Tab-separated table of C-alpha atoms in Angstrom:
chain	number	residue	atom	x	y	z
A	1	THR	CA	10.493	33.518	-55.080
A	2	GLN	CA	7.945	34.484	-57.873
A	3	THR	CA	7.819	31.199	-59.698
A	4	VAL	CA	4.412	29.328	-59.571
A	5	PHE	CA	3.918	25.325	-59.566
A	6	TRP	CA	1.069	23.456	-60.411
A	7	VAL	CA	0.067	19.901	-61.658
A	8	VAL	CA	-1.571	20.099	-65.074
A	9	LYS	CA	-4.029	17.599	-65.267
A	10	PRO	CA	-7.569	17.915	-67.821
A	11	ARG	CA	-9.500	19.988	-66.683
A	12	LEU	CA	-11.854	23.182	-67.638
A	13	PHE	CA	-10.529	26.114	-65.821
A	14	ALA	CA	-11.433	29.769	-67.210
A	15	GLY	CA	-13.205	28.497	-70.094
A	16	ASN	CA	-10.712	26.647	-71.406
A	17	VAL	CA	-10.135	22.646	-71.732
A	18	SER	CA	-6.463	22.290	-70.421
A	19	GLY	CA	-4.117	19.267	-70.014
A	20	LEU	CA	-5.520	17.128	-72.684
A	21	ASP	CA	-2.190	15.472	-73.208
A	22	THR	CA	-2.106	14.241	-69.680
A	23	LEU	CA	-4.675	11.576	-70.990
A	24	LEU	CA	-1.606	9.733	-72.747
A	25	SER	CA	1.371	10.904	-70.884
A	26	GLY	CA	0.166	11.251	-67.333
A	27	SER	CA	-0.180	14.263	-65.577
A	28	TYR	CA	2.725	16.252	-64.662
A	29	VAL	CA	4.174	19.744	-62.796
A	30	GLY	CA	3.658	23.021	-64.888
A	31	MET	CA	5.854	26.174	-63.962
A	32	LEU	CA	5.796	29.769	-64.877
A	33	PRO	CA	8.640	31.545	-63.881
A	34	GLY	CA	8.198	35.006	-62.558
A	35	ALA	CA	8.416	38.148	-64.516
A	36	ASN	CA	11.056	39.905	-62.172
A	37	ALA	CA	14.285	38.035	-60.786
A	38	GLY	CA	13.776	37.113	-56.896
A	39	LYS	CA	15.774	35.367	-54.048
A	40	PRO	CA	16.462	31.696	-54.739
A	41	GLN	CA	13.876	28.995	-53.393
A	42	ARG	CA	13.979	25.063	-53.247
A	43	THR	CA	10.802	24.699	-51.142
A	44	PHE	CA	7.218	25.824	-53.191
A	45	THR	CA	3.676	24.968	-52.344
A	46	GLY	CA	1.630	23.779	-55.282
A	47	ARG	CA	-1.085	25.340	-56.856
A	48	GLU	CA	-4.627	23.424	-57.009
A	49	ASP	CA	-5.605	25.549	-60.139
A	50	PRO	CA	-2.878	26.954	-63.124
A	51	PRO	CA	-2.540	30.638	-63.303
A	52	VAL	CA	-4.492	32.387	-65.610
A	53	LEU	CA	-1.833	33.631	-68.012
A	54	GLN	CA	0.391	31.002	-68.810
A	55	ALA	CA	3.188	33.491	-69.680
A	56	ASN	CA	4.391	36.995	-68.560
A	57	VAL	CA	2.284	39.175	-70.603
A	58	PRO	CA	2.798	42.938	-70.634
A	59	GLY	CA	0.241	44.479	-69.042
A	60	HIS	CA	-1.397	46.208	-65.961
A	61	THR	CA	-3.314	44.820	-63.231
A	62	PHE	CA	-6.491	46.932	-61.465
A	63	SER	CA	-8.532	46.609	-58.677
A	64	LEU	CA	-12.188	46.386	-58.729
A	65	GLN	CA	-14.610	46.995	-55.909
A	66	ALA	CA	-18.204	45.787	-56.281
A	67	ASN	CA	-21.049	44.841	-53.798
A	68	ARG	CA	-21.538	41.360	-54.702
A	69	LEU	CA	-19.658	39.392	-57.288
A	70	GLY	CA	-22.242	37.922	-58.989
A	71	SER	CA	-21.294	35.311	-61.950
A	72	ILE	CA	-17.788	36.658	-62.262
A	73	SER	CA	-15.390	33.967	-61.967
A	74	VAL	CA	-11.669	33.004	-62.218
A	75	GLY	CA	-10.728	33.473	-66.433
A	76	SER	CA	-13.774	35.553	-66.720
A	77	PRO	CA	-12.836	38.085	-69.872
A	78	VAL	CA	-12.207	41.701	-70.104
A	79	PHE	CA	-13.785	43.938	-72.823
A	80	PHE	CA	-12.920	47.153	-74.460
A	81	ARG	CA	-14.953	48.108	-77.312
A	82	ASP	CA	-16.221	44.428	-77.535
A	83	LEU	CA	-12.457	43.015	-77.845
A	84	ASN	CA	-11.216	40.860	-75.339
A	85	VAL	CA	-8.144	42.813	-73.748
A	86	GLY	CA	-7.646	41.118	-70.421
A	87	GLU	CA	-8.683	38.388	-67.619
A	88	ILE	CA	-9.651	38.103	-64.343
A	89	LEU	CA	-7.124	37.077	-61.832
A	90	GLY	CA	-9.019	36.529	-58.752
A	91	TRP	CA	-10.591	38.406	-55.646
A	92	ASP	CA	-10.506	38.851	-51.983
A	93	ILE	CA	-12.628	39.907	-49.405
A	94	ALA	CA	-12.230	43.094	-47.824
A	95	ASP	CA	-13.657	45.733	-45.838
A	96	MET	CA	-15.241	43.610	-43.052
A	97	ALA	CA	-17.178	41.580	-46.147
A	98	ARG	CA	-18.891	44.139	-46.915
A	99	THR	CA	-17.448	44.964	-50.559
A	100	VAL	CA	-15.496	42.616	-52.720
A	101	THR	CA	-11.924	43.565	-54.580
A	102	ILE	CA	-11.498	41.814	-58.004
A	103	HIS	CA	-8.348	41.715	-59.550
A	104	ALA	CA	-8.538	42.745	-63.440
A	105	PHE	CA	-5.517	42.319	-65.483
A	106	VAL	CA	-5.594	44.459	-68.869
A	107	ARG	CA	-2.832	43.645	-71.529
A	108	ALA	CA	-0.676	45.692	-73.441
A	109	PRO	CA	-1.441	47.804	-75.483
A	110	TYR	CA	-5.134	48.219	-74.268
A	111	ASP	CA	-3.714	49.322	-70.414
A	112	ARG	CA	-3.221	52.415	-71.746
A	113	TYR	CA	-6.518	53.301	-72.574
A	114	VAL	CA	-7.272	52.897	-68.627
A	115	THR	CA	-7.319	56.250	-66.714
A	116	SER	CA	-8.842	57.528	-63.892
A	117	ASN	CA	-11.941	58.413	-65.515
A	118	THR	CA	-12.192	55.153	-66.717
A	119	ARG	CA	-15.451	53.332	-65.762
A	120	PHE	CA	-15.763	49.238	-65.364
A	121	TRP	CA	-19.235	47.557	-65.419
A	122	ASN	CA	-20.131	44.130	-64.783
A	123	ALA	CA	-21.256	42.843	-68.427
A	124	SER	CA	-22.206	39.206	-67.288
A	125	GLY	CA	-25.460	37.683	-68.453
A	126	ILE	CA	-28.092	39.174	-70.605
A	127	SER	CA	-30.081	42.788	-70.306
A	128	LEU	CA	-33.123	43.281	-71.367
A	129	LYS	CA	-34.889	46.380	-71.235
A	130	LEU	CA	-38.180	48.131	-72.261
A	131	GLY	CA	-37.408	51.594	-72.978
A	132	ALA	CA	-38.630	54.406	-75.350
A	133	ALA	CA	-36.513	53.541	-77.955
A	134	GLY	CA	-38.622	49.832	-77.624
A	135	VAL	CA	-36.791	46.670	-76.542
A	136	GLU	CA	-33.185	46.811	-75.767
A	137	LEU	CA	-31.144	43.682	-75.632
A	138	GLN	CA	-27.273	43.973	-74.673
A	139	LEU	CA	-25.052	41.328	-74.740
A	140	GLU	CA	-21.376	41.542	-74.412
A	141	SER	CA	-20.602	38.180	-75.826
A	142	LEU	CA	-21.452	34.332	-75.819
A	143	ARG	CA	-18.394	33.755	-73.193
A	144	ALA	CA	-19.135	36.674	-71.144
A	145	LEU	CA	-22.858	35.382	-70.889
A	146	LEU	CA	-21.617	31.453	-70.002
A	147	LEU	CA	-18.558	33.105	-67.281
A	148	GLY	CA	-19.701	36.495	-66.758
A	149	GLY	CA	-17.266	39.169	-67.719
A	150	ILE	CA	-16.400	42.917	-67.274
A	151	ALA	CA	-16.104	45.498	-69.543
A	152	PHE	CA	-14.738	49.071	-69.231
A	153	THR	CA	-14.906	52.144	-71.713
A	154	THR	CA	-13.440	55.541	-71.012
A	155	PRO	CA	-14.780	58.910	-71.948
A	156	ASP	CA	-13.297	60.900	-75.043
A	157	GLU	CA	-12.594	64.111	-73.041
A	158	ALA	CA	-10.688	62.385	-70.616
A	159	ALA	CA	-7.024	63.337	-70.939
A	160	THR	CA	-5.835	61.959	-67.424
A	161	ALA	CA	-2.642	59.835	-67.652
A	162	VAL	CA	-2.592	56.050	-67.682
A	163	SER	CA	-3.680	54.710	-64.086
A	164	ALA	CA	-0.761	53.126	-62.190
A	165	ASN	CA	-0.899	49.394	-60.970
A	166	ASP	CA	-3.415	47.822	-58.653
A	167	HIS	CA	-5.742	51.306	-59.107
A	168	VAL	CA	-8.833	50.705	-57.096
A	169	PHE	CA	-12.180	51.262	-59.382
A	170	PRO	CA	-15.390	50.807	-58.768
A	171	LEU	CA	-17.327	48.425	-60.420
A	172	PHE	CA	-20.874	49.091	-61.254
A	173	ALA	CA	-23.976	46.879	-61.975
A	174	ASP	CA	-24.550	47.739	-65.983
A	175	ARG	CA	-23.681	49.978	-68.595
A	176	GLU	CA	-26.430	52.371	-67.844
A	177	ALA	CA	-24.912	53.041	-64.356
A	178	ALA	CA	-21.567	53.325	-65.507
A	179	ASP	CA	-22.731	55.973	-68.011
A	180	ALA	CA	-24.455	57.800	-65.022
A	181	ALA	CA	-21.328	57.868	-62.831
A	182	SER	CA	-19.857	60.885	-65.232
A	183	TYR	CA	-22.133	63.050	-63.392
A	184	SER	CA	-19.997	64.135	-60.691
A	185	ARG	CA	-22.719	66.279	-58.647
A	186	LYS	CA	-25.756	64.819	-57.071
A	187	ILE	CA	-27.983	66.923	-54.934
A	188	PRO	CA	-30.058	64.787	-52.106
A	189	VAL	CA	-33.684	65.252	-51.967
A	190	ILE	CA	-36.496	63.833	-49.949
A	191	SER	CA	-40.094	63.910	-50.599
A	192	TYR	CA	-43.507	62.910	-48.839
A	193	PHE	CA	-46.245	61.946	-51.132
A	194	PRO	CA	-49.299	61.513	-49.983
A	195	GLY	CA	-51.303	57.921	-50.590
A	196	SER	CA	-49.491	54.790	-51.548
A	197	VAL	CA	-45.898	54.924	-52.925
A	198	ARG	CA	-46.249	50.993	-54.027
A	199	GLY	CA	-44.240	50.223	-57.279
A	200	LEU	CA	-41.485	52.839	-56.280
A	201	GLY	CA	-38.044	51.282	-54.959
A	202	PRO	CA	-34.700	51.935	-54.713
A	203	GLY	CA	-33.280	52.466	-58.408
A	204	SER	CA	-36.509	54.065	-59.994
A	205	GLU	CA	-36.154	56.870	-61.898
A	206	VAL	CA	-36.189	60.619	-61.338
A	207	THR	CA	-37.278	62.211	-64.462
A	208	MET	CA	-38.240	65.892	-65.843
A	209	HIS	CA	-39.953	65.909	-69.464
A	210	GLY	CA	-39.492	62.280	-69.668
A	211	LEU	CA	-35.609	61.945	-69.139
A	212	VAL	CA	-33.706	60.782	-66.363
A	213	VAL	CA	-32.580	63.275	-64.030
A	214	GLY	CA	-31.327	61.033	-61.121
A	215	HIS	CA	-32.507	57.847	-59.260
A	216	VAL	CA	-34.419	56.754	-56.221
A	217	ALA	CA	-31.756	55.866	-53.393
A	218	SER	CA	-34.287	54.279	-50.602
A	219	VAL	CA	-38.282	54.251	-49.651
A	220	GLN	CA	-39.268	53.314	-46.183
A	221	LEU	CA	-41.522	53.724	-43.341
A	222	GLN	CA	-40.444	56.101	-40.272
A	223	TYR	CA	-42.689	57.493	-37.487
A	224	ASP	CA	-43.278	61.381	-37.521
A	225	PRO	CA	-43.763	62.523	-34.059
A	226	THR	CA	-44.967	65.781	-35.436
A	227	LYS	CA	-47.497	64.362	-37.415
A	228	ASP	CA	-48.017	61.404	-35.093
A	229	ALA	CA	-48.260	59.606	-38.030
A	230	ILE	CA	-46.655	56.676	-39.934
A	231	VAL	CA	-45.058	58.356	-43.134
A	232	ALA	CA	-43.118	56.937	-46.374
A	233	PRO	CA	-40.215	59.170	-47.134
A	234	VAL	CA	-38.891	58.959	-50.533
A	235	ARG	CA	-34.967	60.054	-50.901
A	236	TYR	CA	-33.040	60.151	-54.355
A	237	ASP	CA	-30.516	62.170	-55.610
A	238	VAL	CA	-31.045	64.756	-58.576
A	239	GLU	CA	-27.918	64.832	-61.350
A	240	PRO	CA	-28.304	68.801	-62.663
A	241	GLU	CA	-25.646	67.945	-64.829
A	242	ARG	CA	-27.895	66.001	-66.952
A	243	ILE	CA	-29.540	69.320	-67.723
A	244	VAL	CA	-27.867	71.095	-70.240
A	245	GLY	CA	-26.350	74.762	-69.044
A	246	VAL	CA	-27.127	74.111	-65.520
A	247	GLY	CA	-24.349	71.717	-63.259
A	248	ASN	CA	-21.641	73.702	-62.235
A	249	HIS	CA	-21.880	76.461	-64.502
A	250	VAL	CA	-24.858	78.468	-62.849
A	251	PHE	CA	-24.846	77.739	-58.926
A	252	ALA	CA	-21.908	77.674	-57.125
A	253	THR	CA	-23.998	75.720	-54.320
A	254	SER	CA	-26.523	73.357	-54.138
A	255	ARG	CA	-28.777	75.220	-52.198
A	256	GLU	CA	-28.727	78.335	-54.348
A	257	ALA	CA	-29.524	75.568	-57.153
A	258	VAL	CA	-32.656	73.998	-54.745
A	259	GLU	CA	-33.627	77.848	-54.021
A	260	ASN	CA	-33.823	79.072	-57.347
A	261	VAL	CA	-36.011	76.154	-58.236
A	262	LEU	CA	-38.137	76.301	-55.259
A	263	GLN	CA	-39.105	79.977	-56.040
A	264	HIS	CA	-40.032	79.087	-59.479
A	265	GLY	CA	-42.934	76.636	-58.224
A	266	LEU	CA	-40.975	72.953	-58.665
A	267	ARG	CA	-43.035	69.974	-57.529
A	268	ALA	CA	-42.366	66.167	-57.495
A	269	SER	CA	-45.336	63.800	-58.422
A	270	LEU	CA	-45.569	60.161	-58.474
A	271	ASP	CA	-46.406	58.885	-62.427
A	272	SER	CA	-46.676	55.427	-63.348
A	273	ALA	CA	-43.602	53.906	-65.578
A	274	SER	CA	-45.863	50.666	-66.598
A	275	LEU	CA	-49.792	50.128	-66.173
A	276	ILE	CA	-48.896	46.208	-65.870
A	277	THR	CA	-46.326	45.847	-63.428
A	278	GLY	CA	-47.339	48.915	-61.454
A	279	GLN	CA	-44.026	50.204	-61.328
A	280	GLN	CA	-43.833	54.053	-60.555
A	281	ILE	CA	-41.768	56.755	-61.137
A	282	VAL	CA	-40.678	59.928	-59.704
A	283	THR	CA	-41.688	62.752	-62.179
A	284	LEU	CA	-39.941	67.003	-61.627
A	285	ASP	CA	-42.266	69.779	-62.979
A	286	PHE	CA	-42.757	73.143	-62.466
A	287	VAL	CA	-46.047	73.920	-61.516
A	288	HIS	CA	-47.746	77.314	-62.587
A	289	GLY	CA	-49.084	79.757	-59.532
A	290	ALA	CA	-47.433	77.276	-57.113
A	291	PRO	CA	-46.395	79.436	-54.248
A	292	ALA	CA	-42.410	79.866	-53.223
A	293	VAL	CA	-41.180	78.172	-50.417
A	294	PRO	CA	-38.127	78.577	-48.277
A	295	VAL	CA	-35.772	75.583	-48.235
A	296	ALA	CA	-35.750	73.240	-45.635
A	297	MET	CA	-33.409	70.529	-45.187
A	298	GLU	CA	-33.538	66.878	-43.208
A	299	GLY	CA	-30.205	65.919	-42.193
A	300	GLU	CA	-28.042	66.334	-45.627
A	301	ASN	CA	-31.614	66.023	-48.125
A	302	PHE	CA	-33.265	68.602	-49.285
A	303	VAL	CA	-37.035	68.810	-48.983
A	304	LEU	CA	-39.076	68.783	-52.145
A	305	PRO	CA	-42.703	69.548	-51.898
A	306	THR	CA	-45.031	67.608	-54.294
A	307	THR	CA	-48.025	67.485	-55.840
A	308	GLY	CA	-50.743	64.958	-57.102
A	309	GLY	CA	-49.693	63.206	-59.964
A	310	ALA	CA	-51.566	61.863	-62.947
A	311	GLY	CA	-50.204	58.404	-63.285
A	312	LEU	CA	-51.243	55.496	-61.097
A	313	ALA	CA	-51.839	57.226	-57.864
A	314	GLY	CA	-53.956	59.846	-59.569
A	315	LEU	CA	-55.964	57.029	-61.274
A	316	GLN	CA	-56.548	55.550	-58.209
A	317	ALA	CA	-57.363	58.728	-56.429
A	318	SER	CA	-59.780	59.262	-58.885
A	319	ALA	CA	-61.181	55.945	-58.352
A	320	THR	CA	-61.417	56.299	-54.709
A	321	ALA	CA	-63.370	59.171	-55.381
A	322	LEU	CA	-65.427	57.667	-57.404
A	323	LEU	CA	-66.461	54.873	-55.834
A	324	GLU	CA	-67.103	57.311	-52.275
A	325	GLN	CA	-69.622	58.995	-54.762
A	326	VAL	CA	-71.129	55.673	-56.066
A	327	SER	CA	-71.205	54.707	-52.116
A	328	ALA	CA	-72.984	57.904	-51.261
A	329	ILE	CA	-75.835	57.103	-53.364
A	330	PRO	CA	-79.020	55.875	-51.185
A	331	PHE	CA	-79.591	52.682	-53.350
A	332	LYS	CA	-81.639	51.798	-50.448
A	333	GLN	CA	-84.345	54.411	-50.302
A	334	ILE	CA	-84.566	54.691	-54.338
A	335	GLY	CA	-85.611	50.507	-53.975
A	336	ASP	CA	-88.179	51.298	-51.283
A	337	SER	CA	-89.510	54.344	-53.657
A	338	LEU	CA	-89.677	52.355	-56.779
A	339	ASP	CA	-90.726	49.122	-54.640
A	340	SER	CA	-93.848	51.737	-53.452
A	341	LEU	CA	-94.445	53.317	-56.900
A	342	LEU	CA	-94.823	49.980	-58.280
A	343	ARG	CA	-96.972	48.686	-55.713
A	344	SER	CA	-99.181	51.919	-55.998
A	345	THR	CA	-99.379	51.513	-59.702
A	346	ASN	CA	-100.464	47.792	-59.532
A	347	ASP	CA	-103.618	48.781	-56.971
A	348	LEU	CA	-104.625	51.352	-59.384
A	349	ALA	CA	-104.445	48.929	-61.991
A	350	ASN	CA	-106.374	46.295	-60.220
A	351	GLY	CA	-108.602	48.881	-58.493
A	352	PRO	CA	-112.663	49.272	-59.627
A	353	GLN	CA	-112.125	53.145	-60.699
A	354	LEU	CA	-109.695	52.340	-63.200
A	355	GLN	CA	-111.914	49.359	-64.392
A	356	LYS	CA	-115.074	51.427	-64.297
A	357	SER	CA	-113.007	54.447	-66.150
A	358	LEU	CA	-111.906	51.568	-68.841
A	359	ALA	CA	-115.428	50.276	-69.117
A	360	ASP	CA	-116.560	54.318	-69.817
A	361	LEU	CA	-113.878	54.564	-72.400
A	362	SER	CA	-115.132	51.550	-73.724
A	363	ALA	CA	-118.461	52.557	-74.398
A	364	THR	CA	-117.320	56.153	-75.629
A	365	LEU	CA	-115.566	54.689	-78.089
A	366	ALA	CA	-118.362	52.394	-79.376
A	367	SER	CA	-120.523	55.503	-79.427
A	368	ALA	CA	-117.729	57.298	-81.178
A	369	LYS	CA	-117.451	54.497	-83.772
A	370	GLN	CA	-121.321	54.829	-84.453
A	371	LEU	CA	-121.034	58.215	-85.165
A	372	LEU	CA	-118.271	57.986	-87.504
A	373	GLN	CA	-120.364	55.217	-89.260
A	374	HIS	CA	-123.370	57.767	-89.503
A	375	ILE	CA	-121.542	60.710	-90.450
A	376	ASP	CA	-119.709	58.479	-93.354
A	377	THR	CA	-123.364	57.503	-94.331
A	378	SER	CA	-124.477	61.237	-94.425
A	379	THR	CA	-121.215	62.288	-96.300
A	380	SER	CA	-121.796	59.702	-99.039
A	381	ARG	CA	-125.219	60.880	-99.777
A	382	ALA	CA	-123.845	64.488	-99.649
A	383	LEU	CA	-120.878	63.144	-101.928
A	384	GLN	CA	-123.453	61.677	-104.478
A	385	GLN	CA	-125.412	65.024	-104.921
A	386	LEU	CA	-121.972	66.806	-105.005
A	387	PRO	CA	-122.019	66.717	-109.088
A	388	GLU	CA	-125.628	68.184	-109.512
A	389	ILE	CA	-124.784	70.770	-107.044
A	390	THR	CA	-121.685	71.994	-108.764
A	391	ALA	CA	-123.622	71.858	-112.233
A	392	GLY	CA	-126.369	74.583	-111.092
A	393	LEU	CA	-123.207	76.844	-109.334
A	394	GLU	CA	-121.920	76.394	-112.784
A	395	LYS	CA	-125.098	77.553	-114.515
A	396	THR	CA	-126.001	80.531	-112.150
A	397	LEU	CA	-122.336	81.558	-112.565
A	398	THR	CA	-122.724	81.916	-116.548
A	399	ASN	CA	-125.754	83.794	-116.041
A	400	ALA	CA	-124.278	86.403	-113.562
A	401	ASN	CA	-121.490	86.538	-116.172
A	402	LYS	CA	-124.311	87.534	-118.712
A	403	VAL	CA	-126.153	89.802	-116.961
A	404	MET	CA	-122.710	91.877	-115.804
A	405	LEU	CA	-122.163	92.098	-119.579
A	406	SER	CA	-125.468	93.343	-120.715
A	407	PHE	CA	-125.345	95.897	-118.142
A	408	ASN	CA	-121.843	96.671	-119.059
A	409	THR	CA	-123.310	97.060	-122.515
A	410	GLY	CA	-125.968	99.410	-121.907
A	411	TYR	CA	-124.662	101.104	-119.155
A	412	GLY	CA	-121.052	101.210	-119.530
A	413	ASP	CA	-118.530	104.342	-120.093
A	414	ASN	CA	-119.281	104.673	-123.913
A	415	THR	CA	-123.036	104.180	-124.221
A	416	GLN	CA	-125.712	106.637	-124.817
A	417	PHE	CA	-126.897	106.584	-121.512
A	418	ASN	CA	-124.053	107.159	-120.432
A	419	ARG	CA	-123.233	110.436	-122.791
A	420	ASP	CA	-126.800	111.381	-121.984
A	421	LEU	CA	-126.602	111.348	-118.008
A	422	GLU	CA	-123.497	113.653	-118.396
A	423	ARG	CA	-125.218	116.476	-120.627
A	424	LEU	CA	-128.124	116.085	-117.726
A	425	LEU	CA	-125.617	116.468	-114.743
A	426	ILE	CA	-124.269	119.961	-117.094
A	427	GLN	CA	-127.277	121.117	-116.916
A	428	LEU	CA	-128.196	120.449	-113.483
A	429	ASN	CA	-125.345	122.204	-112.347
A	430	ASP	CA	-126.141	125.445	-114.230
A	431	ALA	CA	-129.404	125.208	-112.927
A	432	VAL	CA	-128.170	125.081	-109.486
A	433	ARG	CA	-125.758	127.909	-109.777
A	434	SER	CA	-128.661	130.368	-111.177
A	435	ILE	CA	-130.904	129.315	-108.071
A	436	ARG	CA	-127.644	130.087	-105.784
A	437	SER	CA	-127.351	133.650	-107.439
A	438	LEU	CA	-131.400	134.553	-107.095
A	439	THR	CA	-131.181	133.475	-103.545
A	440	ASP	CA	-128.013	135.782	-102.668
A	441	LEU	CA	-130.174	138.458	-104.729
A	442	LEU	CA	-133.446	138.129	-102.560
A	443	ALA	CA	-131.359	138.193	-99.670
A	444	ARG	CA	-129.854	141.580	-100.016
A	445	HIS	CA	-133.069	143.056	-101.668
A	446	PRO	CA	-135.828	141.462	-100.737
A	447	GLU	CA	-138.231	144.180	-102.495
A	448	ALA	CA	-137.107	143.382	-105.367
A	449	LEU	CA	-139.524	140.389	-105.461
A	450	ILE	CA	-142.379	143.363	-105.466
A	451	LYS	CA	-140.839	145.790	-107.284
A	452	GLY	CA	-138.834	144.357	-109.646
A	453	ARG	CA	-135.002	144.527	-110.204
A	454	ALA	CA	-133.913	148.134	-109.884
A	455	ALA	CA	-133.009	149.751	-113.171
A	456	GLY	CA	-129.091	149.955	-114.182
A	457	GLY	CA	-128.332	147.493	-111.346
A	458	THR	CA	-126.041	145.042	-112.102
A	459	GLU	CA	-127.264	142.339	-110.012
């Protein structure tokens, strides 16, 4: 009952050209016996397409759940460390068409690397990203580019047992999403940012110090009856395990972790990821001096207060404030004042008072010019007599020097006149002393002027 029949004919299927020999021999029926013994059966329904595996290859088949099929098709390769280790066998619609279950076959011995911690992602097409390391181009293979493909990886620390057949794994959109799935703990957060949240959407990054710590889950508009206004709540998940030393090693519950960071002033803000595209990201940072706030929740989401950012929203706010200040300038009043001032200046320039003042100034300048010419003429005459005056002054100075020299020769320190004058002054000093003694004697003995000096007196 496990035998498969199909019609062999020229076709391009699963990236391979098969059945070219039927161009000469004609079509025929192909058969693939079952891997295990089953009940005998004589009636079969042939398949439209041949099976992907043309032989009973050892390995395991796993189920991958995805939101959309994308470019994956039957026969698309499955890669492990850039090696083709399996194929896509097919898919079916499940869970009321909300998800797609893809059946992926991994050949032995590569199937033993698939464990419960293995992560699968869609490796179809080209991934082109502009990140911190520049332009990043990811291409699994040319076959995956043409036919689509799936890749998987298993963490080195995963020591779990090999997964059983038909084990269900989630299929992530890309390698980055698959790597982020290794963080099992997520803290749901909601923030209300002032201003526009344009450029922010599901999948936008949540960063701290420039490194990703989570992603935005949803951005939507809703009515807030308490504020009587339309608000735009931003819901995002923070993965604390991305921060070394945090995760499950410090706080037992998410509430304890949120309470601790709120006490230290953690705030959320919007920052610009690209000024060209207008894309924005959520930035978490500790604000110095921010007041501690209690833990608040909206449903299952923790409420994180926000602060003004320096990104695109901050630039828009600054530009808006600048435009408001510019709009407040009374340009019309300034224009009217300038117009009145210019009109008054024009009237003054054409008025009779200014004309008379200019005429008087012109006459004054003419008089000053004549005076300068007269002074110039008089000065010229004085300058012509200046050599004679100079010669007369030099002659006078020469005579004065001769007189001083003659006076110094006749009456100087070493002349006869000076010596005689010194002797005369000595004699004059002695005479004055004698007169002073006589005056003192007469003052005491006025009778001496008649009787004469007393005998034996010493005076």
